[in-house]
mmCIF file of C-alpha atoms in Angstrom:
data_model
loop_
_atom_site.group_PDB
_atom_site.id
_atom_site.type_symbol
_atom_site.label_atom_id
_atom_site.label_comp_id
_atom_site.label_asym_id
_atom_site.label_seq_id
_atom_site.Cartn_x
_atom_site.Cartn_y
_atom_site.Cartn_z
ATOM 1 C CA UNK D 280 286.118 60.216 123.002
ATOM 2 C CA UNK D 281 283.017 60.335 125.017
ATOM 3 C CA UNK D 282 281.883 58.004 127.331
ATOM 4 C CA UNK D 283 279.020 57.147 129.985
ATOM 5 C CA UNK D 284 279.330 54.131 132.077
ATOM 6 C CA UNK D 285 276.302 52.832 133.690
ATOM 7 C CA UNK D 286 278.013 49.242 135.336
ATOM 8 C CA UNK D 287 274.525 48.167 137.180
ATOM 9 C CA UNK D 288 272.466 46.985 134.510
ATOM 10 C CA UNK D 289 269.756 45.754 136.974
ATOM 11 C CA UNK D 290 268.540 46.817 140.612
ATOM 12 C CA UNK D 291 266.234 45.274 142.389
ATOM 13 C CA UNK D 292 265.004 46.980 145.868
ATOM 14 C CA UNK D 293 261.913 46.440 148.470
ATOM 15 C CA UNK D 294 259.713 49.871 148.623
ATOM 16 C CA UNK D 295 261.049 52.903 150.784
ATOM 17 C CA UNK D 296 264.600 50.586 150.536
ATOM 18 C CA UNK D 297 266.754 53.754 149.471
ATOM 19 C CA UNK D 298 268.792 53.095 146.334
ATOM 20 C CA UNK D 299 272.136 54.723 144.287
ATOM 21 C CA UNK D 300 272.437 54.581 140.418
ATOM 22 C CA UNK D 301 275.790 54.585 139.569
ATOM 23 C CA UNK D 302 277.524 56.782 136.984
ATOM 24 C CA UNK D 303 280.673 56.956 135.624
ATOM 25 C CA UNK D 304 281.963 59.265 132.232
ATOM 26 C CA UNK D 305 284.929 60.320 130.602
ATOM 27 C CA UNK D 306 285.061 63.140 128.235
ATOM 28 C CA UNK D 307 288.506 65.242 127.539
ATOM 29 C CA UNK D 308 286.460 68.483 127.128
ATOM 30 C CA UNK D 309 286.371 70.984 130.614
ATOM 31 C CA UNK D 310 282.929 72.054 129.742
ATOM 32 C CA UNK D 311 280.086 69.710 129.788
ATOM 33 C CA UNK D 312 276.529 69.013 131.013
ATOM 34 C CA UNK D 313 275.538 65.730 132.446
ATOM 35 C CA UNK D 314 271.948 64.412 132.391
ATOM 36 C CA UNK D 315 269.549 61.808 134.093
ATOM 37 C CA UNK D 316 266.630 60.859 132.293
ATOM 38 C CA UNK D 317 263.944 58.014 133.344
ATOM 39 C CA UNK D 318 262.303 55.956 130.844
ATOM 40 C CA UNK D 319 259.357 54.577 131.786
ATOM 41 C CA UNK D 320 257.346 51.755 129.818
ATOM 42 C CA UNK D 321 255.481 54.275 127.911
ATOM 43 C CA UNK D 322 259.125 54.839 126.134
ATOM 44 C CA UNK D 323 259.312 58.399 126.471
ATOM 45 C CA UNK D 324 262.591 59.669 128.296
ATOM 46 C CA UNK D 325 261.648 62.015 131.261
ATOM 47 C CA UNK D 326 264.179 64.777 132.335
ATOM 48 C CA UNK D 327 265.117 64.430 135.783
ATOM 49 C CA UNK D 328 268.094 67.104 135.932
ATOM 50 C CA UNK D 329 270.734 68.788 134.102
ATOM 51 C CA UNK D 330 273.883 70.030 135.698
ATOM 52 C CA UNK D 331 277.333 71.624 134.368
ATOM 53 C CA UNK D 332 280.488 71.056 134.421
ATOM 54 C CA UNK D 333 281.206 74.005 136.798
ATOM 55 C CA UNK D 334 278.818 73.403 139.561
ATOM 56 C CA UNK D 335 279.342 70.173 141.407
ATOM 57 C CA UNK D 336 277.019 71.419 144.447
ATOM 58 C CA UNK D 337 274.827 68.150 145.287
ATOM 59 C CA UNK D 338 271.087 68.960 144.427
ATOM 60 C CA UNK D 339 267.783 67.387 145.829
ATOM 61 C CA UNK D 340 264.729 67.279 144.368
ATOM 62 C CA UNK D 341 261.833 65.627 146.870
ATOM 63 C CA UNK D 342 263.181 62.066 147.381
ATOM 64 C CA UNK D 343 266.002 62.129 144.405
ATOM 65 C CA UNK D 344 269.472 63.592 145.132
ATOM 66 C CA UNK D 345 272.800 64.071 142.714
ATOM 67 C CA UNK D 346 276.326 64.019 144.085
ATOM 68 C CA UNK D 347 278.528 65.039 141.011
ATOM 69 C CA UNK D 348 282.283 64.254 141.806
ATOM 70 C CA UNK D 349 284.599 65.510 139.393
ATOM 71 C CA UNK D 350 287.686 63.925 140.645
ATOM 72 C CA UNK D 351 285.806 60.657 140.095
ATOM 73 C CA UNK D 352 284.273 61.669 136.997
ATOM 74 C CA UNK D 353 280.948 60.420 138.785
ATOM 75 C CA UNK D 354 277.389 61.179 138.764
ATOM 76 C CA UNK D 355 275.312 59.639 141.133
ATOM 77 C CA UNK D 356 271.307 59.667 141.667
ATOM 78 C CA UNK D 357 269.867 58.316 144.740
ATOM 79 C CA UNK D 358 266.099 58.032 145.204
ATOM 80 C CA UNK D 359 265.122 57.874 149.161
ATOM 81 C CA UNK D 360 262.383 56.171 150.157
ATOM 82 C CA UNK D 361 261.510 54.578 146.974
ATOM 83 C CA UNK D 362 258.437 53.401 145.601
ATOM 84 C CA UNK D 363 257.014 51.312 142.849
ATOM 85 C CA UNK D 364 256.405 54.221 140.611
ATOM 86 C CA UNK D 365 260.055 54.919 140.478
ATOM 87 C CA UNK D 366 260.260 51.436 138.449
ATOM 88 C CA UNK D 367 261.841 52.343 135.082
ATOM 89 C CA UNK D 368 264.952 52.506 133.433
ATOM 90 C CA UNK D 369 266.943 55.567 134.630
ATOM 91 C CA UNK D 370 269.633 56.874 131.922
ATOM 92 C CA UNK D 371 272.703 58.521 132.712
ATOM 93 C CA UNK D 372 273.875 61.195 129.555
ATOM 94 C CA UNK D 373 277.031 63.486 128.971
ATOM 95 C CA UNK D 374 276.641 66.098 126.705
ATOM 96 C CA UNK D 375 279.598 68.380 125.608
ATOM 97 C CA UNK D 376 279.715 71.965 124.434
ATOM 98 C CA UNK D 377 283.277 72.751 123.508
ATOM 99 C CA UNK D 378 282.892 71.200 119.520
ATOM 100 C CA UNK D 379 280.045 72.054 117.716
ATOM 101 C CA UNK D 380 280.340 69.157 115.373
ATOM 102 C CA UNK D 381 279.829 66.666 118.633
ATOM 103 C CA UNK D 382 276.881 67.787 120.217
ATOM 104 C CA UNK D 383 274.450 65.491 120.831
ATOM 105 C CA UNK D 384 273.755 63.734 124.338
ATOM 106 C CA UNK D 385 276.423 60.666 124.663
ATOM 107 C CA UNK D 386 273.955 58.353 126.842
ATOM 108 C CA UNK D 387 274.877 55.478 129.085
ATOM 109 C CA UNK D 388 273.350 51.905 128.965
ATOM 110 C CA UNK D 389 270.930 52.418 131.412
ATOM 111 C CA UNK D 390 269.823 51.141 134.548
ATOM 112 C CA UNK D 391 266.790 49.560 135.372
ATOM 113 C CA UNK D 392 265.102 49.422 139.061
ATOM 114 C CA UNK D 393 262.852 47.102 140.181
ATOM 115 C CA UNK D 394 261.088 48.258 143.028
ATOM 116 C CA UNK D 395 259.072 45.760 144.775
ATOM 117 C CA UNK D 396 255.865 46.362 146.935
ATOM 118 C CA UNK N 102 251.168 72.914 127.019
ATOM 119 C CA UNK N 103 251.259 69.842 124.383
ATOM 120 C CA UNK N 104 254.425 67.444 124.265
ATOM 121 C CA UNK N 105 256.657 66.037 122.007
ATOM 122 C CA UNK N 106 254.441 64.665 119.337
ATOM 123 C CA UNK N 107 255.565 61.495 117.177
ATOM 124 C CA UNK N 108 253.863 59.586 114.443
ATOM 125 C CA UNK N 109 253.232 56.729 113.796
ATOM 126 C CA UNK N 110 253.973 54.622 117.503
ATOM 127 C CA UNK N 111 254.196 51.708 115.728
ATOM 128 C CA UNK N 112 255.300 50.415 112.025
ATOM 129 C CA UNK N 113 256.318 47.002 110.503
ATOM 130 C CA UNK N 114 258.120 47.272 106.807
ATOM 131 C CA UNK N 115 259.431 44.477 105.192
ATOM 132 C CA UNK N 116 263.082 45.092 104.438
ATOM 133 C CA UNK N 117 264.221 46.945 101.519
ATOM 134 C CA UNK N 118 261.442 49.456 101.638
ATOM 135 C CA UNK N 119 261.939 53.017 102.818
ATOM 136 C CA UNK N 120 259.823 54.777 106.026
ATOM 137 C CA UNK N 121 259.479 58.468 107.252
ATOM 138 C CA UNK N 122 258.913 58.982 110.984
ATOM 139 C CA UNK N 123 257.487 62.072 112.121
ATOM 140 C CA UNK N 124 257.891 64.594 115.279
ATOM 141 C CA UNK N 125 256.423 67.567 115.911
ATOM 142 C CA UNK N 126 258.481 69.561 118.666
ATOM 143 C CA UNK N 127 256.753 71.317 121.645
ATOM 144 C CA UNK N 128 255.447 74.926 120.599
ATOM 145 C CA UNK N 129 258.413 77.438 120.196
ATOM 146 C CA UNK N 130 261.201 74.772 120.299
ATOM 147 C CA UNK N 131 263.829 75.201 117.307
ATOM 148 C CA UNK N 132 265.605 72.343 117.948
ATOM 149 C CA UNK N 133 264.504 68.676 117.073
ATOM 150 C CA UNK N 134 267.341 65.852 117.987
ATOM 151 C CA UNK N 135 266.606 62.255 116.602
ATOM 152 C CA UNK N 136 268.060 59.154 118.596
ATOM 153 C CA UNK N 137 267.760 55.352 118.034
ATOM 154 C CA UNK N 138 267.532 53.338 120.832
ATOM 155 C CA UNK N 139 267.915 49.535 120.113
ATOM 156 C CA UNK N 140 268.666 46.365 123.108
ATOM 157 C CA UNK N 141 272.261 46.066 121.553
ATOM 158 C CA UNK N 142 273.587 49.430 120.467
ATOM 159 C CA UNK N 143 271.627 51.410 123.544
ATOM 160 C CA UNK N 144 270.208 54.933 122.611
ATOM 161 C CA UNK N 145 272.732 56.501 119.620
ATOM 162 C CA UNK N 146 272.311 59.639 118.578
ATOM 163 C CA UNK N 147 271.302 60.055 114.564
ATOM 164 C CA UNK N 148 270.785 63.845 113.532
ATOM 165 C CA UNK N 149 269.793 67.167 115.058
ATOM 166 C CA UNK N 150 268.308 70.182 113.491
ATOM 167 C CA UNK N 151 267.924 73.673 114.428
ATOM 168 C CA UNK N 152 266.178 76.211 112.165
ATOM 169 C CA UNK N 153 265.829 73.877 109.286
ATOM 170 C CA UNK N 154 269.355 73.299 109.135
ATOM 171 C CA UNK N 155 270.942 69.933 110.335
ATOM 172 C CA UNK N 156 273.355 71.252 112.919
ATOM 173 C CA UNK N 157 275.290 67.846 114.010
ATOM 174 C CA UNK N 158 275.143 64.076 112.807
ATOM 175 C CA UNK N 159 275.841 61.129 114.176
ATOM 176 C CA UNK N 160 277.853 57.812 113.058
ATOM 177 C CA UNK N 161 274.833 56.653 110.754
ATOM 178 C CA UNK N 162 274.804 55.357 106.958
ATOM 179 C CA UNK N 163 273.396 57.291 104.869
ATOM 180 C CA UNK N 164 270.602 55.844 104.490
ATOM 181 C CA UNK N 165 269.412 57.961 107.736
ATOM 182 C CA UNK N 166 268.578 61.329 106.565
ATOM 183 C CA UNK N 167 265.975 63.673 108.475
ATOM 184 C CA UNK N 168 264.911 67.166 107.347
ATOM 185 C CA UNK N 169 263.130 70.003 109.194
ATOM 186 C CA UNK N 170 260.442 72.542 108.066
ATOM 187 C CA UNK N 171 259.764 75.821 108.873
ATOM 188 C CA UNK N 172 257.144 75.160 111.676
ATOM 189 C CA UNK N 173 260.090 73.056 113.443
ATOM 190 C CA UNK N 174 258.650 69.584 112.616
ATOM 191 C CA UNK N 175 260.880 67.262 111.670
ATOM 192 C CA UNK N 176 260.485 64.119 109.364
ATOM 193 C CA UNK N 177 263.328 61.153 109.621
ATOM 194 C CA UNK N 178 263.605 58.820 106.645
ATOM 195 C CA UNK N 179 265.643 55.643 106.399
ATOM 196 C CA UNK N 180 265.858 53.763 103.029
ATOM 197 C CA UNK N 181 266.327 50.320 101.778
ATOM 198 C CA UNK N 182 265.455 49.511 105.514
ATOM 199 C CA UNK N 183 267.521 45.850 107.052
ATOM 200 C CA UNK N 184 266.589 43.834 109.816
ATOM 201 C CA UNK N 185 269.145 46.060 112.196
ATOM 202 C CA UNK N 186 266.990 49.200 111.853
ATOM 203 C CA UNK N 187 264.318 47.414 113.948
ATOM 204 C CA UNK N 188 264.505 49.964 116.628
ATOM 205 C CA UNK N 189 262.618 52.798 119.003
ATOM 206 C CA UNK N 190 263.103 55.671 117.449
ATOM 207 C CA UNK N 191 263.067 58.781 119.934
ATOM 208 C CA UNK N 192 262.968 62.619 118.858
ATOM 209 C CA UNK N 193 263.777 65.208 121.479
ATOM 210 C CA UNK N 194 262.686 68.914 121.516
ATOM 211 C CA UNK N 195 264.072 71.615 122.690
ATOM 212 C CA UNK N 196 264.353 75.896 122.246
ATOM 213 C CA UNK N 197 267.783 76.037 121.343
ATOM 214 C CA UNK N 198 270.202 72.832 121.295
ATOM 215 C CA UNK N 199 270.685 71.405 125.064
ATOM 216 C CA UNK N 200 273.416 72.869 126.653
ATOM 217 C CA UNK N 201 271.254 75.897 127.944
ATOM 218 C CA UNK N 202 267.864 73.793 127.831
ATOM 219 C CA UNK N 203 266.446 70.291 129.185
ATOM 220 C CA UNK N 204 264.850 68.459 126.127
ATOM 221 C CA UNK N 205 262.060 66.909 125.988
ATOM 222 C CA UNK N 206 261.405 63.638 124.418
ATOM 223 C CA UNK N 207 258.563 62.669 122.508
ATOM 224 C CA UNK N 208 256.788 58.331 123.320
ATOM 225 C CA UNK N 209 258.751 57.657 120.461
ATOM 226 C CA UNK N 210 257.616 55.533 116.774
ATOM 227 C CA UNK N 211 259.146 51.475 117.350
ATOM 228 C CA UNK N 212 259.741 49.980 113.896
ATOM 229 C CA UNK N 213 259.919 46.577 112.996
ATOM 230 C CA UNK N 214 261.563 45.544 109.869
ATOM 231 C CA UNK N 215 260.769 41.703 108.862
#
């Protein structure tokens, strides 16, 4: 079965501090697309990035960066330089394509970051 | 271009009673995924439909049924609501299921059951 494994619940870090959210999944299926998604207090979930299974080249965006590690089954986001707008909670999601009868986006408990003026 | 569109934000029922939730998807988008999201359970996955056809399901009762109409707006209805259905319900849009395509979520409708 599907899994995504978010083990900080809460971070708490002093503006342009940089900062790593942690994630972790486990799926048995070879192709897959993994997901960050931000949730600010409005509620809505904002896409941050998508990548597949069979590109595990790191990717930055601005002041957020992804190292996907397959041989750790890891998916990490770090935001340099941080500010208070990136305050939120930031979701970690597995989706996978090999069954069509189990596709849906598998998401992790979140994380939320506190980042202090 | 407008977003994810859901109706109503907010809604208190008492408990037995029945609600419908509403999303309308961006402009073009087929598909129309429904999640819960709830402080114990974290966000589970309910129902998604493509074309007016409910292409996967998740590990809900029944009760949870959602359809789709030909403009791609989707309506989610949940019967003889209980207390544990108190939740933020989230729809995602997007053109054709999301391995090819980022979805896009709509503010969501938060329920209260009492």
């Amino acid at each position: 079965a599907q899994k995504v494994t978010q083990a900080q619940t809460e971070i708490s870090v002093v503006e342009k501090e940089d900062v790593t959210l942690d994630c972790v999944y486990e799926t048995r299926d070879t192709t897959y697309y993994l997901f960050w998604y931000k949730q600010p207090p409005s509620g809505e979930l904002v896409f941050l990035i998508r990548r597949n299974s069979f590109d595990e080249q790191n990717e930055i965006s601005g002041r957020y960066s992804w190292n996907f590690q397959k041989s750790t089954s890891s998916f990490n986001f770090t935001i340099t330089a941080s500010q208070v707008v990136d305050s939120a909670v930031y979701f970690c999601a597995l989706y996978q394509a090999e069954d069509t009868g189990r596709r849906a986006l598998t998401f992790g408990s979140g994380t939320r970051l506190q980042v202090q003026p | 271009k407008a977003g994810v569109t859901q109706t109503p934000r907010y809604l208190i029922k008492t408990r037995g009673q029945q609600v419908t939730l509403s999303c309308s998807p961006i402009s073009g988008h087929r598909s129309v995924s429904w999640y819960q999201q709830t402080p114990g359970q974290g966000l589970q996955f309910l129902f998604e439909y493509f074309s007016e056809t409910q292409r996967n399901k998740g590990n809900f009762p029944g009760r949870f049924s959602g359809r789709q109409f030909s403009n791609s707006r989707s309506e989610m209805n949940v019967s003889t609501l209980e207390l544990g259905d108190s939740a933020l319900y989230l729809c995602a849009s997007s053109l054709g299921g999301l391995a090819g395509t980022e979805a896009f979520f709509g503010q969501g409708t938060r329920l209260t059951v009492v």
